[in-house]
PDB file of C-alpha atoms and ligand atoms in Angstrom:
ATOM      1  CA  MET A 104     -25.985 -12.103  13.002  1.00 48.00           C
ATOM      2  CA  ILE A 105     -23.712 -14.466  14.971  1.00 50.00           C
ATOM      3  CA  ARG A 106     -25.075 -17.671  15.608  1.00 52.00           C
ATOM      4  CA  ILE A 107     -24.048 -19.598  18.512  1.00 49.00           C
ATOM      5  CA  PHE A 108     -23.684 -23.292  18.271  1.00 53.00           C
ATOM      6  CA  ARG A 109     -24.356 -25.521  21.284  1.00 60.00           C
ATOM      7  CA  LYS A 110     -21.880 -28.342  21.678  1.00 74.00           C
ATOM      8  CA  ILE A 111     -23.055 -31.348  20.023  1.00 78.00           C
ATOM      9  CA  PRO A 112     -22.817 -34.973  21.405  1.00 82.00           C
ATOM     10  CA  CYS A 113     -20.961 -36.372  18.568  1.00 87.00           C
ATOM     11  CA  LYS A 114     -18.386 -35.626  16.158  1.00 93.00           C
ATOM     12  CA  LEU A 115     -18.125 -36.556  12.517  1.00 96.00           C
ATOM     13  CA  VAL A 116     -15.093 -37.763  10.342  1.00 97.00           C
ATOM     14  CA  TYR A 117     -15.266 -37.146   6.503  1.00 95.00           C
ATOM     15  CA  ARG A 118     -13.049 -35.534   3.695  1.00 92.00           C
ATOM     16  CA  SER A 119     -13.507 -35.023   0.086  1.00 86.00           C
ATOM     17  CA  GLU A 120     -11.603 -38.025  -0.803  1.00 83.00           C
ATOM     18  CA  TYR A 121     -14.448 -39.839   0.203  1.00 84.00           C
ATOM     19  CA  MET A 122     -16.158 -39.200  -2.844  1.00 76.00           C
ATOM     20  CA  THR A 123     -13.733 -40.980  -4.900  1.00 68.00           C
ATOM     21  CA  GLY A 124     -15.027 -44.347  -4.377  1.00 60.00           C
ATOM     22  CA  ILE A 125     -16.322 -46.799  -6.992  1.00 58.00           C
ATOM     23  CA  HIS A 126     -17.690 -44.687  -9.774  1.00 53.00           C
ATOM     24  CA  ALA A 127     -21.173 -44.939 -11.268  1.00 42.00           C
ATOM     25  CA  GLN A 128     -20.307 -45.807 -14.797  1.00 44.00           C
ATOM     26  CA  ASN A 129     -19.854 -49.484 -14.215  1.00 47.00           C
ATOM     27  CA  THR A 130     -21.654 -52.489 -13.134  1.00 51.00           C
ATOM     28  CA  HIS A 131     -22.442 -50.879  -9.639  1.00 56.00           C
ATOM     29  CA  ARG A 132     -24.832 -48.122 -11.139  1.00 60.00           C
ATOM     30  CA  SER A 133     -26.424 -48.482  -7.365  1.00 69.00           C
ATOM     31  CA  PHE A 134     -23.259 -46.665  -5.720  1.00 73.00           C
ATOM     32  CA  ASP A 135     -24.063 -43.359  -4.747  1.00 78.00           C
ATOM     33  CA  VAL A 136     -20.610 -41.766  -4.411  1.00 76.00           C
ATOM     34  CA  MET A 137     -22.071 -38.543  -3.273  1.00 82.00           C
ATOM     35  CA  ARG A 138     -23.983 -40.015  -0.427  1.00 87.00           C
ATOM     36  CA  PHE A 139     -21.654 -39.179   2.576  1.00 89.00           C
ATOM     37  CA  LYS A 140     -21.028 -35.528   0.984  1.00 90.00           C
ATOM     38  CA  LYS A 141     -24.868 -35.087   0.795  1.00 93.00           C
ATOM     39  CA  ILE A 142     -25.171 -35.919   4.621  1.00 95.00           C
ATOM     40  CA  ARG A 143     -22.435 -33.340   5.656  1.00 93.00           C
ATOM     41  CA  ASP A 144     -24.005 -30.763   3.388  1.00 94.00           C
ATOM     42  CA  GLN A 145     -27.422 -31.286   4.700  1.00 96.00           C
ATOM     43  CA  LEU A 146     -26.423 -31.193   8.243  1.00 95.00           C
ATOM     44  CA  ILE A 147     -24.687 -27.778   7.603  1.00 94.00           C
ATOM     45  CA  ARG A 148     -27.614 -26.650   5.588  1.00 95.00           C
ATOM     46  CA  GLU A 149     -30.156 -27.241   8.339  1.00 95.00           C
ATOM     47  CA  LYS A 150     -27.475 -25.598  10.846  1.00 93.00           C
ATOM     48  CA  LEU A 151     -27.100 -28.768  12.761  1.00 94.00           C
ATOM     49  CA  ILE A 152     -23.325 -28.632  12.600  1.00 92.00           C
ATOM     50  CA  ARG A 153     -20.551 -26.404  11.743  1.00 89.00           C
ATOM     51  CA  HIS A 154     -17.346 -27.344   9.827  1.00 88.00           C
ATOM     52  CA  SER A 155     -15.330 -27.481  13.160  1.00 87.00           C
ATOM     53  CA  HIS A 156     -17.378 -30.349  14.064  1.00 89.00           C
ATOM     54  CA  ILE A 157     -15.702 -32.404  11.421  1.00 95.00           C
ATOM     55  CA  LEU A 158     -12.557 -34.289  11.825  1.00 96.00           C
ATOM     56  CA  LYS A 159     -10.441 -34.765   8.542  1.00 96.00           C
ATOM     57  CA  ALA A 160      -9.700 -38.315   7.854  1.00 96.00           C
ATOM     58  CA  PRO A 161      -5.857 -38.868   7.489  1.00 97.00           C
ATOM     59  CA  ARG A 162      -4.610 -41.212   5.031  1.00 96.00           C
ATOM     60  CA  ILE A 163      -3.768 -44.528   6.747  1.00 96.00           C
ATOM     61  CA  THR A 164      -0.134 -45.647   6.778  1.00 96.00           C
ATOM     62  CA  ASP A 165       1.329 -48.997   5.440  1.00 95.00           C
ATOM     63  CA  GLU A 166       2.432 -49.632   8.913  1.00 97.00           C
ATOM     64  CA  ASP A 167      -1.197 -49.660   9.926  1.00 98.00           C
ATOM     65  CA  LEU A 168      -2.357 -51.723   6.944  1.00 97.00           C
ATOM     66  CA  LEU A 169       0.114 -54.369   7.876  1.00 98.00           C
ATOM     67  CA  LEU A 170      -1.224 -54.685  11.410  1.00 98.00           C
ATOM     68  CA  VAL A 171      -4.147 -56.825   9.751  1.00 98.00           C
ATOM     69  CA  HIS A 172      -3.235 -57.511   6.021  1.00 98.00           C
ATOM     70  CA  THR A 173      -0.359 -59.469   4.588  1.00 98.00           C
ATOM     71  CA  ARG A 174       2.366 -57.670   2.543  1.00 97.00           C
ATOM     72  CA  GLU A 175       1.573 -59.991  -0.356  1.00 96.00           C
ATOM     73  CA  TYR A 176      -2.233 -58.775  -0.599  1.00 96.00           C
ATOM     74  CA  LEU A 177      -1.493 -55.155   0.000  1.00 93.00           C
ATOM     75  CA  ASN A 178       1.073 -55.296  -2.939  1.00 91.00           C
ATOM     76  CA  SER A 179      -1.430 -57.107  -5.042  1.00 91.00           C
ATOM     77  CA  LEU A 180      -3.710 -54.023  -4.698  1.00 88.00           C
ATOM     78  CA  ARG A 181      -1.562 -51.906  -6.647  1.00 82.00           C
ATOM     79  CA  ASN A 182      -2.602 -53.857  -9.739  1.00 81.00           C
ATOM     80  CA  PRO A 183      -5.985 -52.154 -11.173  1.00 77.00           C
ATOM     81  CA  LEU A 184      -6.859 -55.571 -12.671  1.00 78.00           C
ATOM     82  CA  THR A 185      -6.763 -57.291  -8.938  1.00 82.00           C
ATOM     83  CA  VAL A 186      -8.576 -54.567  -7.529  1.00 80.00           C
ATOM     84  CA  GLY A 187     -11.178 -54.614 -10.396  1.00 76.00           C
ATOM     85  CA  LYS A 188     -11.732 -58.499  -9.875  1.00 78.00           C
ATOM     86  CA  ILE A 189     -12.239 -57.809  -6.099  1.00 79.00           C
ATOM     87  CA  LEU A 190     -14.708 -55.047  -6.700  1.00 76.00           C
ATOM     88  CA  ASN A 191     -16.444 -56.953  -9.535  1.00 72.00           C
ATOM     89  CA  LEU A 192     -16.087 -54.232 -12.080  1.00 71.00           C
ATOM     90  CA  ASP A 193     -17.122 -55.087 -15.514  1.00 65.00           C
ATOM     91  CA  TYR A 194     -14.176 -53.239 -17.034  1.00 62.00           C
ATOM     92  CA  VAL A 195     -10.998 -52.051 -15.583  1.00 61.00           C
ATOM     93  CA  ASN A 196      -9.109 -48.640 -16.163  1.00 62.00           C
ATOM     94  CA  PRO A 197      -6.109 -47.274 -14.803  1.00 56.00           C
ATOM     95  CA  TRP A 198      -7.972 -45.084 -12.576  1.00 56.00           C
ATOM     96  CA  ASP A 199      -9.256 -47.836 -10.743  1.00 53.00           C
ATOM     97  CA  GLU A 200      -6.034 -47.503  -8.586  1.00 58.00           C
ATOM     98  CA  TYR A 201      -7.721 -44.506  -6.931  1.00 69.00           C
ATOM     99  CA  ILE A 202     -10.061 -46.792  -5.475  1.00 77.00           C
ATOM    100  CA  LEU A 203      -7.392 -48.032  -2.946  1.00 82.00           C
ATOM    101  CA  GLU A 204      -6.770 -44.401  -2.046  1.00 85.00           C
ATOM    102  CA  TYR A 205     -10.408 -44.210  -1.202  1.00 86.00           C
ATOM    103  CA  PHE A 206     -10.166 -47.036   1.300  1.00 91.00           C
ATOM    104  CA  ARG A 207      -6.926 -45.657   2.474  1.00 93.00           C
ATOM    105  CA  TYR A 208      -8.636 -42.403   3.484  1.00 94.00           C
ATOM    106  CA  VAL A 209     -11.733 -43.954   4.902  1.00 95.00           C
ATOM    107  CA  SER A 210      -9.967 -46.491   7.050  1.00 97.00           C
ATOM    108  CA  GLY A 211      -7.737 -43.575   8.084  1.00 98.00           C
ATOM    109  CA  GLY A 212     -11.022 -42.105   9.257  1.00 98.00           C
ATOM    110  CA  THR A 213     -12.173 -45.195  11.214  1.00 98.00           C
ATOM    111  CA  LEU A 214      -8.784 -45.118  13.010  1.00 98.00           C
ATOM    112  CA  LEU A 215      -9.334 -41.379  13.829  1.00 98.00           C
ATOM    113  CA  ALA A 216     -12.915 -42.015  15.043  1.00 98.00           C
ATOM    114  CA  THR A 217     -11.642 -44.827  17.258  1.00 98.00           C
ATOM    115  CA  GLU A 218      -8.961 -42.565  19.071  1.00 98.00           C
ATOM    116  CA  TYR A 219     -11.233 -39.710  19.231  1.00 97.00           C
ATOM    117  CA  ALA A 220     -14.059 -41.547  20.754  1.00 97.00           C
ATOM    118  CA  LEU A 221     -11.854 -43.470  23.333  1.00 97.00           C
ATOM    119  CA  GLU A 222     -10.118 -40.043  24.334  1.00 96.00           C
ATOM    120  CA  HIS A 223     -13.183 -38.171  24.793  1.00 95.00           C
ATOM    121  CA  LYS A 224     -15.497 -41.011  25.655  1.00 95.00           C
ATOM    122  CA  THR A 225     -18.003 -40.050  23.064  1.00 95.00           C
ATOM    123  CA  ALA A 226     -19.731 -40.834  19.880  1.00 96.00           C
ATOM    124  CA  VAL A 227     -18.135 -40.252  16.583  1.00 97.00           C
ATOM    125  CA  PHE A 228     -19.558 -40.994  13.191  1.00 97.00           C
ATOM    126  CA  ASN A 229     -17.225 -42.159  10.265  1.00 97.00           C
ATOM    127  CA  LEU A 230     -19.080 -41.173   7.000  1.00 95.00           C
ATOM    128  CA  GLY A 231     -17.706 -44.320   5.458  1.00 92.00           C
ATOM    129  CA  GLY A 232     -15.913 -47.377   6.724  1.00 96.00           C
ATOM    130  CA  GLY A 233     -17.372 -50.753   8.210  1.00 97.00           C
ATOM    131  CA  TYR A 234     -15.775 -52.852   5.451  1.00 96.00           C
ATOM    132  CA  HIS A 235     -16.589 -55.996   7.213  1.00 97.00           C
ATOM    133  CA  HIS A 236     -16.038 -58.666   4.437  1.00 95.00           C
ATOM    134  CA  ALA A 237     -12.298 -58.102   3.970  1.00 96.00           C
ATOM    135  CA  HIS A 238      -9.823 -60.684   4.999  1.00 97.00           C
ATOM    136  CA  PRO A 239      -6.127 -60.258   5.824  1.00 98.00           C
ATOM    137  CA  ASP A 240      -5.169 -61.831   2.493  1.00 97.00           C
ATOM    138  CA  ARG A 241      -8.077 -61.004   0.612  1.00 94.00           C
ATOM    139  CA  GLY A 242     -10.887 -58.877  -0.148  1.00 93.00           C
ATOM    140  CA  GLU A 243     -14.595 -59.530  -1.123  1.00 90.00           C
ATOM    141  CA  GLY A 244     -17.980 -57.630  -1.433  1.00 87.00           C
ATOM    142  CA  PHE A 245     -16.556 -54.406  -2.246  1.00 85.00           C
ATOM    143  CA  CYS A 246     -14.254 -54.413   0.820  1.00 91.00           C
ATOM    144  CA  LEU A 247     -10.637 -54.191   0.355  1.00 91.00           C
ATOM    145  CA  ILE A 248      -9.465 -53.112   3.673  1.00 95.00           C
ATOM    146  CA  ASN A 249     -10.722 -54.191   7.126  1.00 98.00           C
ATOM    147  CA  ASP A 250     -10.811 -50.769   8.845  1.00 98.00           C
ATOM    148  CA  VAL A 251     -12.433 -52.054  12.080  1.00 98.00           C
ATOM    149  CA  ALA A 252      -9.754 -54.938  12.411  1.00 98.00           C
ATOM    150  CA  ILE A 253      -7.021 -52.404  11.961  1.00 98.00           C
ATOM    151  CA  ALA A 254      -8.230 -49.934  14.201  1.00 98.00           C
ATOM    152  CA  ILE A 255      -8.797 -52.438  17.014  1.00 98.00           C
ATOM    153  CA  ARG A 256      -5.262 -53.936  16.812  1.00 98.00           C
ATOM    154  CA  LYS A 257      -3.691 -50.302  16.655  1.00 98.00           C
ATOM    155  CA  MET A 258      -5.533 -49.250  19.559  1.00 98.00           C
ATOM    156  CA  GLN A 259      -4.770 -52.491  21.416  1.00 97.00           C
ATOM    157  CA  ALA A 260      -0.983 -51.978  20.474  1.00 97.00           C
ATOM    158  CA  LEU A 261      -1.222 -48.665  21.890  1.00 97.00           C
ATOM    159  CA  GLN A 262      -2.728 -50.191  25.039  1.00 97.00           C
ATOM    160  CA  LYS A 263      -5.550 -47.714  24.540  1.00 97.00           C
ATOM    161  CA  LEU A 264      -8.013 -50.725  24.109  1.00 97.00           C
ATOM    162  CA  ASN A 265      -8.861 -54.194  25.481  1.00 97.00           C
ATOM    163  CA  ARG A 266     -12.304 -55.266  24.665  1.00 98.00           C
ATOM    164  CA  SER A 267     -14.459 -54.326  21.841  1.00 98.00           C
ATOM    165  CA  LEU A 268     -18.105 -55.125  20.765  1.00 98.00           C
ATOM    166  CA  ILE A 269     -18.830 -55.021  16.946  1.00 98.00           C
ATOM    167  CA  VAL A 270     -22.672 -54.596  16.376  1.00 98.00           C
ATOM    168  CA  ASP A 271     -23.063 -55.028  12.747  1.00 98.00           C
ATOM    169  CA  LEU A 272     -26.619 -54.352  11.408  1.00 98.00           C
ATOM    170  CA  ASP A 273     -25.528 -54.130   7.868  1.00 98.00           C
ATOM    171  CA  TYR A 274     -27.836 -56.108   5.473  1.00 97.00           C
ATOM    172  CA  HIS A 275     -24.810 -58.677   4.772  1.00 96.00           C
ATOM    173  CA  GLN A 276     -23.152 -60.624   7.278  1.00 96.00           C
ATOM    174  CA  GLY A 277     -19.802 -59.361   9.057  1.00 96.00           C
ATOM    175  CA  ASN A 278     -17.947 -62.452   7.736  1.00 96.00           C
ATOM    176  CA  GLY A 279     -14.579 -60.888   7.449  1.00 97.00           C
ATOM    177  CA  ASN A 280     -14.761 -59.869  11.231  1.00 97.00           C
ATOM    178  CA  LEU A 281     -16.255 -63.022  12.443  1.00 97.00           C
ATOM    179  CA  LEU A 282     -13.476 -65.096  10.887  1.00 96.00           C
ATOM    180  CA  TYR A 283     -10.641 -62.459  11.817  1.00 97.00           C
ATOM    181  CA  PHE A 284     -11.830 -62.363  15.355  1.00 97.00           C
ATOM    182  CA  GLN A 285     -12.931 -66.054  15.539  1.00 96.00           C
ATOM    183  CA  ASN A 286     -10.369 -67.018  18.353  1.00 95.00           C
ATOM    184  CA  ASP A 287     -10.160 -63.533  20.118  1.00 96.00           C
ATOM    185  CA  GLU A 288     -11.900 -63.416  23.649  1.00 95.00           C
ATOM    186  CA  ASN A 289     -11.714 -59.658  23.786  1.00 97.00           C
ATOM    187  CA  ILE A 290     -13.915 -59.234  20.713  1.00 98.00           C
ATOM    188  CA  PHE A 291     -17.628 -59.635  20.789  1.00 98.00           C
ATOM    189  CA  THR A 292     -19.320 -59.995  17.320  1.00 98.00           C
ATOM    190  CA  PHE A 293     -23.187 -59.409  16.857  1.00 98.00           C
ATOM    191  CA  SER A 294     -24.588 -59.524  13.412  1.00 97.00           C
ATOM    192  CA  MET A 295     -28.133 -59.421  12.063  1.00 98.00           C
ATOM    193  CA  HIS A 296     -28.043 -60.069   8.530  1.00 97.00           C
ATOM    194  CA  ALA A 297     -29.774 -61.769   5.353  1.00 97.00           C
ATOM    195  CA  ASP A 298     -28.768 -65.219   3.973  1.00 90.00           C
ATOM    196  CA  ASN A 299     -26.255 -64.228   1.229  1.00 83.00           C
ATOM    197  CA  TRP A 300     -23.231 -64.492   3.450  1.00 83.00           C
ATOM    198  CA  ASN A 301     -23.323 -67.081   5.994  1.00 84.00           C
ATOM    199  CA  GLU A 302     -20.146 -68.005   7.388  1.00 88.00           C
ATOM    200  CA  VAL A 303     -20.595 -70.579  10.240  1.00 87.00           C
ATOM    201  CA  SER A 304     -18.233 -70.131  13.439  1.00 89.00           C
ATOM    202  CA  ASN A 305     -17.929 -71.512  16.773  1.00 89.00           C
ATOM    203  CA  LYS A 306     -16.536 -68.358  18.156  1.00 91.00           C
ATOM    204  CA  THR A 307     -18.048 -68.094  21.643  1.00 90.00           C
ATOM    205  CA  HIS A 308     -18.246 -64.436  22.057  1.00 95.00           C
ATOM    206  CA  ASN A 309     -20.485 -64.025  18.881  1.00 96.00           C
ATOM    207  CA  ILE A 310     -24.250 -63.662  18.248  1.00 96.00           C
ATOM    208  CA  ASP A 311     -25.130 -64.447  14.502  1.00 96.00           C
ATOM    209  CA  ILE A 312     -28.716 -63.891  13.326  1.00 96.00           C
ATOM    210  CA  GLU A 313     -30.175 -64.381   9.890  1.00 97.00           C
ATOM    211  CA  LEU A 314     -33.455 -62.914   8.853  1.00 98.00           C
ATOM    212  CA  PRO A 315     -35.501 -63.921   5.755  1.00 97.00           C
ATOM    213  CA  ALA A 316     -35.930 -61.821   2.604  1.00 97.00           C
ATOM    214  CA  HIS A 317     -38.665 -59.175   3.274  1.00 97.00           C
ATOM    215  CA  THR A 318     -38.141 -58.792   6.883  1.00 98.00           C
ATOM    216  CA  GLN A 319     -40.124 -55.764   8.162  1.00 98.00           C
ATOM    217  CA  ASP A 320     -39.821 -53.359  10.843  1.00 98.00           C
ATOM    218  CA  LYS A 321     -41.511 -55.466  13.376  1.00 98.00           C
ATOM    219  CA  LEU A 322     -39.735 -58.652  13.276  1.00 98.00           C
ATOM    220  CA  TYR A 323     -36.422 -56.913  12.849  1.00 98.00           C
ATOM    221  CA  LEU A 324     -37.029 -54.386  15.817  1.00 98.00           C
ATOM    222  CA  ASP A 325     -38.537 -57.347  17.877  1.00 98.00           C
ATOM    223  CA  VAL A 326     -35.330 -59.529  17.216  1.00 98.00           C
ATOM    224  CA  LEU A 327     -32.883 -56.474  18.012  1.00 98.00           C
ATOM    225  CA  THR A 328     -34.536 -55.343  21.098  1.00 98.00           C
ATOM    226  CA  LYS A 329     -34.731 -58.794  22.527  1.00 98.00           C
ATOM    227  CA  GLU A 330     -30.981 -59.971  21.576  1.00 98.00           C
ATOM    228  CA  LEU A 331     -28.602 -56.898  22.075  1.00 98.00           C
ATOM    229  CA  PRO A 332     -29.294 -55.817  25.483  1.00 97.00           C
ATOM    230  CA  GLY A 333     -28.176 -59.554  26.730  1.00 96.00           C
ATOM    231  CA  VAL A 334     -24.989 -58.657  25.288  1.00 97.00           C
ATOM    232  CA  PHE A 335     -23.964 -56.113  28.077  1.00 96.00           C
ATOM    233  CA  SER A 336     -24.803 -58.587  30.887  1.00 95.00           C
ATOM    234  CA  ILE A 337     -22.046 -61.062  29.704  1.00 95.00           C
ATOM    235  CA  PHE A 338     -19.543 -58.728  27.955  1.00 97.00           C
ATOM    236  CA  SER A 339     -18.106 -55.408  29.209  1.00 97.00           C
ATOM    237  CA  PRO A 340     -16.612 -53.503  26.035  1.00 98.00           C
ATOM    238  CA  ASP A 341     -14.446 -50.661  26.229  1.00 98.00           C
ATOM    239  CA  LEU A 342     -15.756 -49.361  22.966  1.00 98.00           C
ATOM    240  CA  VAL A 343     -18.359 -50.324  20.542  1.00 98.00           C
ATOM    241  CA  PHE A 344     -18.182 -50.214  16.723  1.00 98.00           C
ATOM    242  CA  TYR A 345     -21.518 -49.931  15.055  1.00 98.00           C
ATOM    243  CA  ILE A 346     -21.380 -51.058  11.497  1.00 98.00           C
ATOM    244  CA  ALA A 347     -24.624 -48.985  10.599  1.00 98.00           C
ATOM    245  CA  GLY A 348     -25.265 -50.038   6.906  1.00 97.00           C
ATOM    246  CA  SER A 349     -28.428 -48.474   5.436  1.00 97.00           C
ATOM    247  CA  ASP A 350     -29.035 -51.443   3.192  1.00 96.00           C
ATOM    248  CA  PRO A 351     -31.892 -53.244   5.175  1.00 98.00           C
ATOM    249  CA  TYR A 352     -33.836 -50.121   3.930  1.00 97.00           C
ATOM    250  CA  ILE A 353     -36.752 -50.964   1.659  1.00 97.00           C
ATOM    251  CA  GLN A 354     -35.521 -48.376  -0.877  1.00 94.00           C
ATOM    252  CA  ASP A 355     -32.192 -50.207  -1.063  1.00 94.00           C
ATOM    253  CA  SER A 356     -31.134 -51.251  -4.660  1.00 89.00           C
ATOM    254  CA  LEU A 357     -29.267 -54.234  -3.391  1.00 90.00           C
ATOM    255  CA  GLY A 358     -30.943 -55.704  -0.366  1.00 92.00           C
ATOM    256  CA  ASP A 359     -34.334 -57.268   0.028  1.00 95.00           C
ATOM    257  CA  PHE A 360     -35.433 -56.283   3.534  1.00 98.00           C
ATOM    258  CA  ASP A 361     -38.556 -54.011   3.831  1.00 98.00           C
ATOM    259  CA  LEU A 362     -37.478 -51.782   6.713  1.00 98.00           C
ATOM    260  CA  THR A 363     -39.035 -48.420   6.415  1.00 98.00           C
ATOM    261  CA  GLU A 364     -37.296 -45.092   7.058  1.00 98.00           C
ATOM    262  CA  LYS A 365     -39.031 -44.957  10.405  1.00 98.00           C
ATOM    263  CA  GLY A 366     -38.118 -48.652  11.270  1.00 98.00           C
ATOM    264  CA  MET A 367     -34.259 -47.722  10.088  1.00 98.00           C
ATOM    265  CA  LEU A 368     -34.208 -44.612  12.567  1.00 98.00           C
ATOM    266  CA  GLU A 369     -35.818 -46.912  15.432  1.00 98.00           C
ATOM    267  CA  ARG A 370     -32.964 -49.386  14.850  1.00 98.00           C
ATOM    268  CA  ASP A 371     -30.307 -46.819  15.046  1.00 98.00           C
ATOM    269  CA  LYS A 372     -31.906 -45.083  18.117  1.00 98.00           C
ATOM    270  CA  PHE A 373     -32.240 -48.155  19.876  1.00 98.00           C
ATOM    271  CA  VAL A 374     -28.390 -49.321  19.274  1.00 98.00           C
ATOM    272  CA  TYR A 375     -27.165 -45.614  20.127  1.00 98.00           C
ATOM    273  CA  GLN A 376     -29.084 -45.681  23.644  1.00 97.00           C
ATOM    274  CA  GLN A 377     -28.115 -49.025  24.590  1.00 96.00           C
ATOM    275  CA  ILE A 378     -24.632 -48.252  24.191  1.00 96.00           C
ATOM    276  CA  ARG A 379     -24.572 -44.676  25.518  1.00 93.00           C
ATOM    277  CA  LYS A 380     -26.510 -45.348  28.426  1.00 93.00           C
ATOM    278  CA  HIS A 381     -23.667 -47.452  29.638  1.00 92.00           C
ATOM    279  CA  GLU A 382     -21.357 -44.383  28.619  1.00 92.00           C
ATOM    280  CA  ILE A 383     -19.270 -46.606  26.330  1.00 97.00           C
ATOM    281  CA  PRO A 384     -17.467 -44.958  23.674  1.00 97.00           C
ATOM    282  CA  LEU A 385     -19.002 -45.532  20.265  1.00 98.00           C
ATOM    283  CA  VAL A 386     -17.796 -45.337  16.855  1.00 98.00           C
ATOM    284  CA  ILE A 387     -20.459 -45.596  13.954  1.00 98.00           C
ATOM    285  CA  LEU A 388     -19.528 -46.408  10.467  1.00 98.00           C
ATOM    286  CA  GLY A 389     -21.613 -45.972   7.293  1.00 95.00           C
ATOM    287  CA  ALA A 390     -21.111 -49.432   5.754  1.00 94.00           C
ATOM    288  CA  GLY A 391     -23.104 -50.701   2.904  1.00 92.00           C
ATOM    289  CA  GLY A 392     -26.035 -48.688   1.422  1.00 92.00           C
ATOM    290  CA  TYR A 393     -27.202 -48.419  -2.253  1.00 89.00           C
ATOM    291  CA  GLY A 394     -29.499 -46.335  -4.349  1.00 88.00           C
ATOM    292  CA  PRO A 395     -30.370 -42.558  -4.319  1.00 88.00           C
ATOM    293  CA  GLU A 396     -32.279 -42.725  -0.844  1.00 91.00           C
ATOM    294  CA  SER A 397     -29.277 -44.153   1.155  1.00 93.00           C
ATOM    295  CA  TRP A 398     -28.039 -41.032   2.646  1.00 95.00           C
ATOM    296  CA  LYS A 399     -31.191 -40.255   4.108  1.00 96.00           C
ATOM    297  CA  ILE A 400     -31.060 -43.081   6.552  1.00 97.00           C
ATOM    298  CA  TYR A 401     -27.597 -41.770   7.994  1.00 97.00           C
ATOM    299  CA  PHE A 402     -28.614 -38.203   8.029  1.00 97.00           C
ATOM    300  CA  ASN A 403     -31.933 -39.165  10.111  1.00 98.00           C
ATOM    301  CA  PHE A 404     -29.943 -40.878  12.649  1.00 98.00           C
ATOM    302  CA  ILE A 405     -27.164 -38.050  12.936  1.00 97.00           C
ATOM    303  CA  LYS A 406     -30.022 -35.452  13.138  1.00 97.00           C
ATOM    304  CA  TRP A 407     -31.622 -37.325  15.823  1.00 97.00           C
ATOM    305  CA  VAL A 408     -28.229 -37.722  17.803  1.00 96.00           C
ATOM    306  CA  ILE A 409     -27.411 -34.119  17.608  1.00 94.00           C
ATOM    307  CA  LYS A 410     -31.110 -33.078  18.655  1.00 93.00           C
ATOM    308  CA  GLU A 411     -32.040 -35.607  21.129  1.00 88.00           C
ATOM    309  CA  GLY A 412     -29.267 -38.208  21.833  1.00 78.00           C
TER     310      GLY A 412
HETATM  311 ZN1   ZN B 252     -23.996 -54.531   3.156  1.00 66.77          ZN
END
């Protein structure tokens, strides 16, 4: 039987190297390195996508990394001891240098997603990325490379992008982007997060909202629906990056927010609709999400976009 797939309203970026991230037999047992593969496999199993809907992430070049990061910092990442320290691994082995390879592919994926979204004026999910804690000269919070900052600088250099909005709903504050774009009027940063990173900034194009532990669906969605729409009346982005961390989910093994699976989908639907109703190209990034249930949050979102978005 020949099955005809209809055109879907988004693309996905993925490749098998996305599974070589921080391995599970160390301090970070909460990392599910298979989470993005599980999403891809389930989408194919349910015949929501086919392989041709998946763009293969390229390995990012040194030249592109240097658009944001210092050469000294990048050189330091060749040492597994340095990488192990940034990632807070409880032991270091020579294989940890492959963790940098993981960041190279996923950051290449964010770059590809950005190019594609701009060119086709559509939404693209990178099944990874959103490393919002990385700074030009140092990494922190599991983030070695700031993929969003690189994608913005690359597209600006190619004169394909001017103004970007970063909507960061990961459980943790997007402090890396906040500081990096502090004096950049072309970048608006919007972040709703817990209090474990709380960089203070006088950035004008910024909304930074701290929420208490055990925040539930109602409070979270009330704040989001009140605060996000106003951004579009004062700022007109050419592209939006949605850092869609699943770590506000109640089952997350690191975060302490209490959002339900339904609440998480409501969050994602609202953000998607706000952006796409203005027909703004959109790049959606996986960011943080820990524990065996994390993958379902992204899957629910992508499934909704394909069926109803
Ligand atoms: Zn996070």
